[in-house]
Short mmCIF file of C-alpha atoms in Angstrom, two decimals:
data_model
loop_
_atom_site.label_atom_id
_atom_site.label_comp_id
_atom_site.label_asym_id
_atom_site.label_seq_id
_atom_site.Cartn_x
_atom_site.Cartn_y
_atom_site.Cartn_z
CA MET A 39 66.07 6.48 -119.93
CA THR A 40 63.06 5.29 -117.98
CA GLY A 41 64.94 2.25 -116.77
CA ALA A 42 67.90 4.35 -115.69
CA THR A 43 65.67 6.72 -113.76
CA GLY A 44 63.95 3.86 -112.02
CA ALA A 45 67.26 2.24 -111.16
CA ASN A 46 68.56 5.41 -109.55
CA SER A 47 65.40 6.22 -107.59
CA THR A 48 65.76 3.42 -105.04
CA PRO A 49 69.16 4.51 -103.70
CA ASP A 50 67.86 8.10 -103.45
CA LEU A 51 64.86 6.94 -101.44
CA GLY A 52 67.15 4.84 -99.27
CA ALA A 53 69.47 7.77 -98.65
CA ARG A 54 66.56 10.01 -97.74
CA GLY A 55 65.24 7.36 -95.40
CA LEU A 56 68.60 7.07 -93.68
CA ARG A 57 68.81 10.84 -93.29
CA ARG A 58 65.33 10.95 -91.78
CA ARG A 59 66.22 8.20 -89.33
CA ALA A 60 69.46 9.96 -88.41
CA VAL A 61 67.60 13.21 -87.75
CA ALA A 62 64.97 11.37 -85.70
CA LEU A 63 67.69 9.62 -83.70
CA MET A 64 69.36 12.94 -82.93
CA LEU A 65 66.02 14.40 -81.81
CA ALA A 66 65.48 11.39 -79.55
CA SER A 67 68.83 12.12 -77.89
CA HIS A 68 67.45 15.39 -76.41
CA LEU A 69 69.99 17.18 -78.56
CA GLY A 70 69.73 20.63 -76.97
CA PRO A 71 70.54 19.60 -73.37
CA THR A 72 73.04 17.02 -74.65
CA LEU A 73 75.06 19.62 -76.52
CA ALA A 74 74.68 22.20 -73.75
CA VAL A 75 76.11 19.93 -71.02
CA THR A 76 78.89 18.79 -73.35
CA LEU A 77 79.81 22.38 -74.19
CA PHE A 78 79.73 23.47 -70.54
CA ALA A 79 82.01 20.65 -69.36
CA THR A 80 84.40 21.14 -72.26
CA ALA A 81 84.60 24.90 -71.78
CA LEU A 82 85.19 24.46 -68.07
CA CYS A 83 87.95 21.91 -68.67
CA ALA A 84 89.64 24.09 -71.28
CA GLY A 85 89.26 27.18 -69.10
CA MET A 86 91.09 25.44 -66.27
CA GLY A 87 94.15 25.11 -68.48
CA ALA A 88 93.73 21.60 -69.85
CA PRO A 89 95.74 20.77 -72.99
CA ALA A 90 93.77 20.26 -76.20
CA THR A 91 94.07 16.48 -76.01
CA THR A 92 92.44 16.50 -72.57
CA TRP A 93 89.52 18.79 -73.28
CA LEU A 94 88.84 17.02 -76.57
CA ALA A 95 88.73 13.72 -74.68
CA MET A 96 86.44 15.39 -72.14
CA ALA A 97 84.13 16.53 -74.94
CA ALA A 98 83.97 13.03 -76.41
CA ALA A 99 83.32 11.34 -73.06
CA VAL A 100 80.62 13.78 -71.97
CA LEU A 101 78.94 13.71 -75.38
CA ALA A 102 78.80 9.91 -75.35
CA GLY A 103 77.41 9.91 -71.82
CA GLN A 104 74.77 12.53 -72.59
CA LEU A 105 73.70 10.73 -75.76
CA SER A 106 73.21 7.55 -73.73
CA VAL A 107 71.13 9.47 -71.19
CA GLY A 108 68.94 11.13 -73.80
CA TRP A 109 68.29 7.94 -75.74
CA SER A 110 67.62 5.91 -72.59
CA ASN A 111 65.10 8.54 -71.50
CA ASP A 112 63.04 8.23 -74.67
CA TRP A 113 63.36 4.44 -74.70
CA VAL A 114 62.21 4.07 -71.07
CA ASP A 115 59.41 6.63 -71.50
CA HIS A 116 58.17 5.22 -74.81
CA ALA A 117 54.87 3.79 -73.54
CA ARG A 118 54.07 6.88 -71.48
CA ASP A 119 54.90 9.22 -74.38
CA VAL A 120 52.58 7.26 -76.67
CA ARG A 121 49.73 7.51 -74.16
CA ALA A 122 50.37 11.23 -73.73
CA GLY A 123 50.43 11.78 -77.50
CA ARG A 124 53.87 13.39 -77.50
CA ALA A 125 54.23 14.61 -81.08
CA ASP A 126 57.74 15.93 -80.32
CA LYS A 127 59.09 12.44 -79.55
CA PRO A 128 60.19 10.38 -82.61
CA LEU A 129 59.55 7.14 -80.75
CA ALA A 130 56.02 8.14 -79.80
CA THR A 131 55.17 9.09 -83.39
CA GLY A 132 56.62 5.90 -84.84
CA ARG A 133 59.49 7.57 -86.69
CA LEU A 134 61.85 5.27 -84.80
CA GLY A 135 61.57 1.82 -83.30
CA VAL A 136 62.19 1.11 -79.62
CA GLY A 137 64.89 -1.41 -80.47
CA ALA A 138 66.91 1.13 -82.44
CA VAL A 139 66.88 3.72 -79.64
CA ARG A 140 67.61 1.11 -76.96
CA ALA A 141 70.59 -0.14 -78.99
CA ALA A 142 71.81 3.43 -79.48
CA ALA A 143 71.59 4.11 -75.73
CA TRP A 144 73.57 1.01 -74.76
CA SER A 145 76.11 1.60 -77.54
CA ALA A 146 76.72 5.20 -76.42
CA LEU A 147 77.11 4.03 -72.82
CA ALA A 148 79.61 1.35 -73.90
CA VAL A 149 81.65 3.99 -75.75
CA CYS A 150 81.41 6.38 -72.79
CA VAL A 151 83.22 4.00 -70.41
CA PRO A 152 86.64 3.83 -72.14
CA LEU A 153 86.44 7.50 -73.12
CA SER A 154 85.86 8.41 -69.47
CA TRP A 155 88.72 6.24 -68.22
CA SER A 156 91.03 7.96 -70.72
CA LEU A 157 90.67 11.06 -68.52
CA GLY A 158 92.18 9.24 -65.54
CA TRP A 159 90.55 7.01 -62.97
CA ARG A 160 89.42 9.84 -60.68
CA SER A 161 87.97 12.13 -63.34
CA GLY A 162 86.61 9.27 -65.44
CA GLY A 163 85.17 7.44 -62.45
CA LEU A 164 83.29 10.54 -61.26
CA HIS A 165 82.01 11.21 -64.75
CA LEU A 166 80.61 7.68 -64.88
CA VAL A 167 78.97 8.29 -61.48
CA ALA A 168 77.30 11.38 -62.98
CA VAL A 169 76.10 9.38 -65.99
CA ALA A 170 74.86 6.59 -63.71
CA GLY A 171 72.87 9.15 -61.73
CA ALA A 172 71.17 10.34 -64.91
CA TRP A 173 70.31 6.75 -65.88
CA ALA A 174 68.92 6.18 -62.37
CA TYR A 175 66.64 9.15 -62.92
CA ASN A 176 65.37 7.74 -66.21
CA LEU A 177 64.83 4.24 -64.84
CA TRP A 178 63.35 4.98 -61.43
CA LEU A 179 63.94 8.23 -59.54
CA LYS A 180 61.91 10.47 -61.86
CA ARG A 181 58.77 8.86 -60.42
CA THR A 182 59.72 9.62 -56.81
CA ALA A 183 60.09 12.62 -54.53
CA TRP A 184 63.87 12.20 -55.00
CA SER A 185 63.71 13.14 -58.68
CA TRP A 186 65.90 16.19 -57.98
CA LEU A 187 68.77 14.17 -56.49
CA PRO A 188 70.39 12.85 -59.70
CA PHE A 189 70.47 16.38 -61.11
CA ALA A 190 72.07 17.76 -57.95
CA VAL A 191 74.69 15.00 -57.92
CA SER A 192 75.45 14.91 -61.64
CA PHE A 193 75.63 18.69 -62.14
CA GLY A 194 77.54 19.11 -58.89
CA LEU A 195 80.16 16.66 -60.15
CA ILE A 196 80.83 18.58 -63.38
CA PRO A 197 83.35 21.04 -61.88
CA VAL A 198 84.95 18.15 -59.97
CA PHE A 199 85.57 15.71 -62.80
CA THR A 200 86.58 18.50 -65.18
CA ALA A 201 89.14 19.81 -62.68
CA LEU A 202 90.53 16.36 -61.91
CA ALA A 203 91.16 15.79 -65.62
CA VAL A 204 93.63 18.70 -65.68
CA PRO A 205 97.16 17.77 -64.55
CA GLY A 206 98.05 19.52 -61.32
CA ARG A 207 94.57 20.93 -60.76
CA PRO A 208 93.19 20.31 -57.25
CA THR A 209 89.61 19.43 -56.41
CA PRO A 210 87.45 22.57 -56.67
CA PRO A 211 86.08 24.21 -53.49
CA TRP A 212 82.66 23.48 -52.06
CA TRP A 213 81.06 26.59 -53.50
CA ALA A 214 81.80 25.50 -57.07
CA VAL A 215 80.25 22.10 -56.40
CA ALA A 216 77.26 23.71 -54.69
CA ALA A 217 76.71 26.01 -57.68
CA GLY A 218 76.63 23.05 -60.04
CA ALA A 219 74.23 21.13 -57.80
CA LEU A 220 71.86 24.10 -57.46
CA LEU A 221 71.88 24.66 -61.21
CA GLY A 222 71.01 21.01 -61.74
CA VAL A 223 68.02 21.22 -59.42
CA GLY A 224 66.80 24.42 -61.08
CA ALA A 225 67.17 22.92 -64.56
CA HIS A 226 65.23 19.82 -63.48
CA LEU A 227 62.34 21.85 -62.15
CA VAL A 228 61.91 24.12 -65.17
CA ASN A 229 62.35 21.20 -67.57
CA VAL A 230 59.55 19.18 -65.96
CA VAL A 231 56.97 21.95 -65.47
CA PRO A 232 55.73 21.90 -69.12
CA ASP A 233 55.07 18.16 -68.82
CA LEU A 234 53.32 18.10 -65.45
CA GLU A 235 49.87 17.25 -66.80
CA ASP A 236 51.10 14.59 -69.24
CA ASP A 237 53.34 13.03 -66.59
CA ALA A 238 50.59 12.98 -63.97
CA ALA A 239 48.27 11.24 -66.42
CA THR A 240 50.84 8.49 -66.96
CA GLY A 241 51.78 7.92 -63.31
CA VAL A 242 54.93 10.04 -62.94
CA ARG A 243 55.09 11.74 -59.53
CA GLY A 244 58.46 13.42 -59.15
CA LEU A 245 59.16 16.35 -56.84
CA PRO A 246 57.85 19.03 -59.27
CA HIS A 247 54.59 17.10 -59.67
CA ARG A 248 54.13 17.02 -55.91
CA MET A 249 54.89 20.74 -55.52
CA GLY A 250 52.93 22.00 -58.50
CA ALA A 251 53.90 24.35 -61.33
CA ARG A 252 53.93 27.59 -59.36
CA ALA A 253 56.05 26.34 -56.46
CA SER A 254 58.41 24.54 -58.85
CA THR A 255 58.93 27.73 -60.85
CA VAL A 256 59.63 29.83 -57.75
CA ILE A 257 62.06 27.29 -56.30
CA ALA A 258 63.78 26.89 -59.67
CA ALA A 259 64.36 30.64 -59.82
CA LEU A 260 65.71 30.72 -56.28
CA THR A 261 68.08 27.80 -56.83
CA MET A 262 69.48 29.31 -60.04
CA LEU A 263 70.03 32.64 -58.31
CA ALA A 264 71.68 30.85 -55.40
CA ALA A 265 73.98 29.05 -57.84
CA THR A 266 75.17 32.32 -59.31
CA ALA A 267 75.55 33.84 -55.84
CA CYS A 268 77.81 30.92 -54.91
CA LEU A 269 80.14 31.86 -57.75
CA VAL A 270 80.12 35.62 -57.13
CA LEU A 271 79.55 36.31 -53.45
CA VAL A 272 80.95 33.30 -51.58
CA PRO A 273 84.50 33.50 -53.02
CA GLY A 274 84.59 37.20 -52.12
CA ARG A 275 84.99 38.41 -55.70
CA GLY A 276 82.80 41.43 -55.14
CA LEU A 277 80.22 42.88 -57.52
CA ARG A 278 82.56 44.80 -59.79
CA GLY A 279 83.62 44.02 -63.33
CA ALA A 280 82.77 40.69 -64.93
CA ALA A 281 81.48 39.12 -61.72
CA GLY A 282 78.93 41.88 -61.16
CA ALA A 283 77.91 41.86 -64.81
CA GLY A 284 77.52 38.09 -64.75
CA LEU A 285 75.30 38.26 -61.68
CA ALA A 286 73.15 40.97 -63.28
CA VAL A 287 72.71 38.95 -66.48
CA ALA A 288 71.86 35.84 -64.49
CA VAL A 289 69.23 37.76 -62.49
CA LEU A 290 67.62 39.04 -65.69
CA LEU A 291 67.57 35.55 -67.21
CA VAL A 292 66.07 34.03 -64.07
CA VAL A 293 63.36 36.70 -63.92
CA ALA A 294 62.57 36.08 -67.59
CA CYS A 295 62.49 32.34 -66.91
CA ALA A 296 60.02 32.78 -64.06
CA VAL A 297 57.79 35.17 -66.01
CA VAL A 298 57.61 32.91 -69.07
CA ALA A 299 56.99 29.83 -66.94
CA ALA A 300 54.13 31.57 -65.15
CA ALA A 301 52.56 32.94 -68.35
CA ARG A 302 53.10 29.88 -70.54
CA PRO A 303 53.33 26.78 -68.32
CA ARG A 304 53.84 24.39 -71.26
CA SER A 305 56.58 26.44 -72.94
CA ARG A 306 60.09 25.01 -73.36
CA LEU A 307 61.61 28.49 -73.29
CA PRO A 308 62.21 28.50 -69.50
CA PHE A 309 64.52 25.49 -69.87
CA ALA A 310 66.47 27.31 -72.59
CA LEU A 311 66.74 30.32 -70.28
CA ALA A 312 67.93 28.03 -67.48
CA MET A 313 70.66 26.73 -69.79
CA ALA A 314 71.60 30.36 -70.51
CA VAL A 315 71.99 30.91 -66.76
CA ALA A 316 74.19 27.83 -66.67
CA ALA A 317 76.29 29.29 -69.49
CA VAL A 318 76.76 32.52 -67.52
CA ASP A 319 77.79 30.49 -64.48
CA VAL A 320 80.30 28.49 -66.52
CA VAL A 321 81.86 31.77 -67.68
CA LEU A 322 81.97 32.97 -64.05
CA LEU A 323 83.52 29.69 -62.95
CA VAL A 324 86.18 29.80 -65.66
CA GLY A 325 86.88 33.41 -64.75
CA ALA A 326 87.41 32.31 -61.15
CA ALA A 327 89.90 29.59 -62.10
CA GLU A 328 92.52 31.10 -59.83
CA LEU A 329 90.10 30.69 -56.92
CA LEU A 330 89.48 26.99 -57.57
CA VAL A 331 92.03 25.79 -55.06
#
C-alpha cells in the first residue's frame, strides 16, 4: 500500500504543478482586459449582423491577439516589475520563467495572424495593425509622451475591423471611430495611474507620468464622457429611451471612476469602471447599428 501511494503521488504533484503554471500564465496575460476587449469586439461584430461563423472567428482572432499583447507586456516589463516588487505579476514573483512567457507571446501572435486573415484582408489587416500598435506600446511607446497613441489607434480600429468582417457592412462613421479612440485613451490613463510611482522609479515616463495622477484622472473622465457623447449626441439619437439611459449610466460610472481614483490612487477599481463604461458604449454602438452607414 505504501508503495502504491508513493507511486501515485508524483503524477498528482505534477498535475498540480501544471495547473499552477496554467493559472500563472493566465494571470500574466492580463486576463481581465484581454477578455473584456475580446467580448466587446465579438459583441459588436455579432450585433452588426455577422453570422455565427464570422463572430466566432472574430472572437478567436481578438483573443489570440490580446493574449499576445498581455504576455508580451509582462515579458518586456519583467526586470522593471522585479525592481518594483510587483507581487501581482507571476513573472516578478518567480512563478513563471521569462522564456515561457516570451514563447507564449510569440505563439499567440503567430496564431493571431491566420485567424485575422480568415476575417478577410481588410478586417484582418486592420486587426493586425491594432495588435501591432499594442506591441509597439509594450516595446517602446509606453516610455514616451506618445503612450496614449497606441490605445487611441487600436481602440479606434475596433468598430472598423468588426464592421468590415460583416458581409455588406460599410465602414462605420467617424463618430464611432472617435468614440473607440477616446475610450482607449481614457482606459490607458486610468490603468496607469495606480502604477505611477513604481513606473517612475524604473524609468517609465509615459503621458500620465508627465501629467500626474490628478490631471490624468480628470482627462480620463472627460475622454470617457466624450466617447459616450459621440455615440449619443453626434448621431442625433436624442436623450430618450436607451440612448439617454446609456448616457446616464456612463456618467455615473465615470463619476465613480474619478472619485475612486482620487481617493485611492493605487486602486485597480477605476480601470474596471472604465471597462464598464466601454461595455455601455458597446451596447450603445450595437443599438445604433442602423446608423453605422
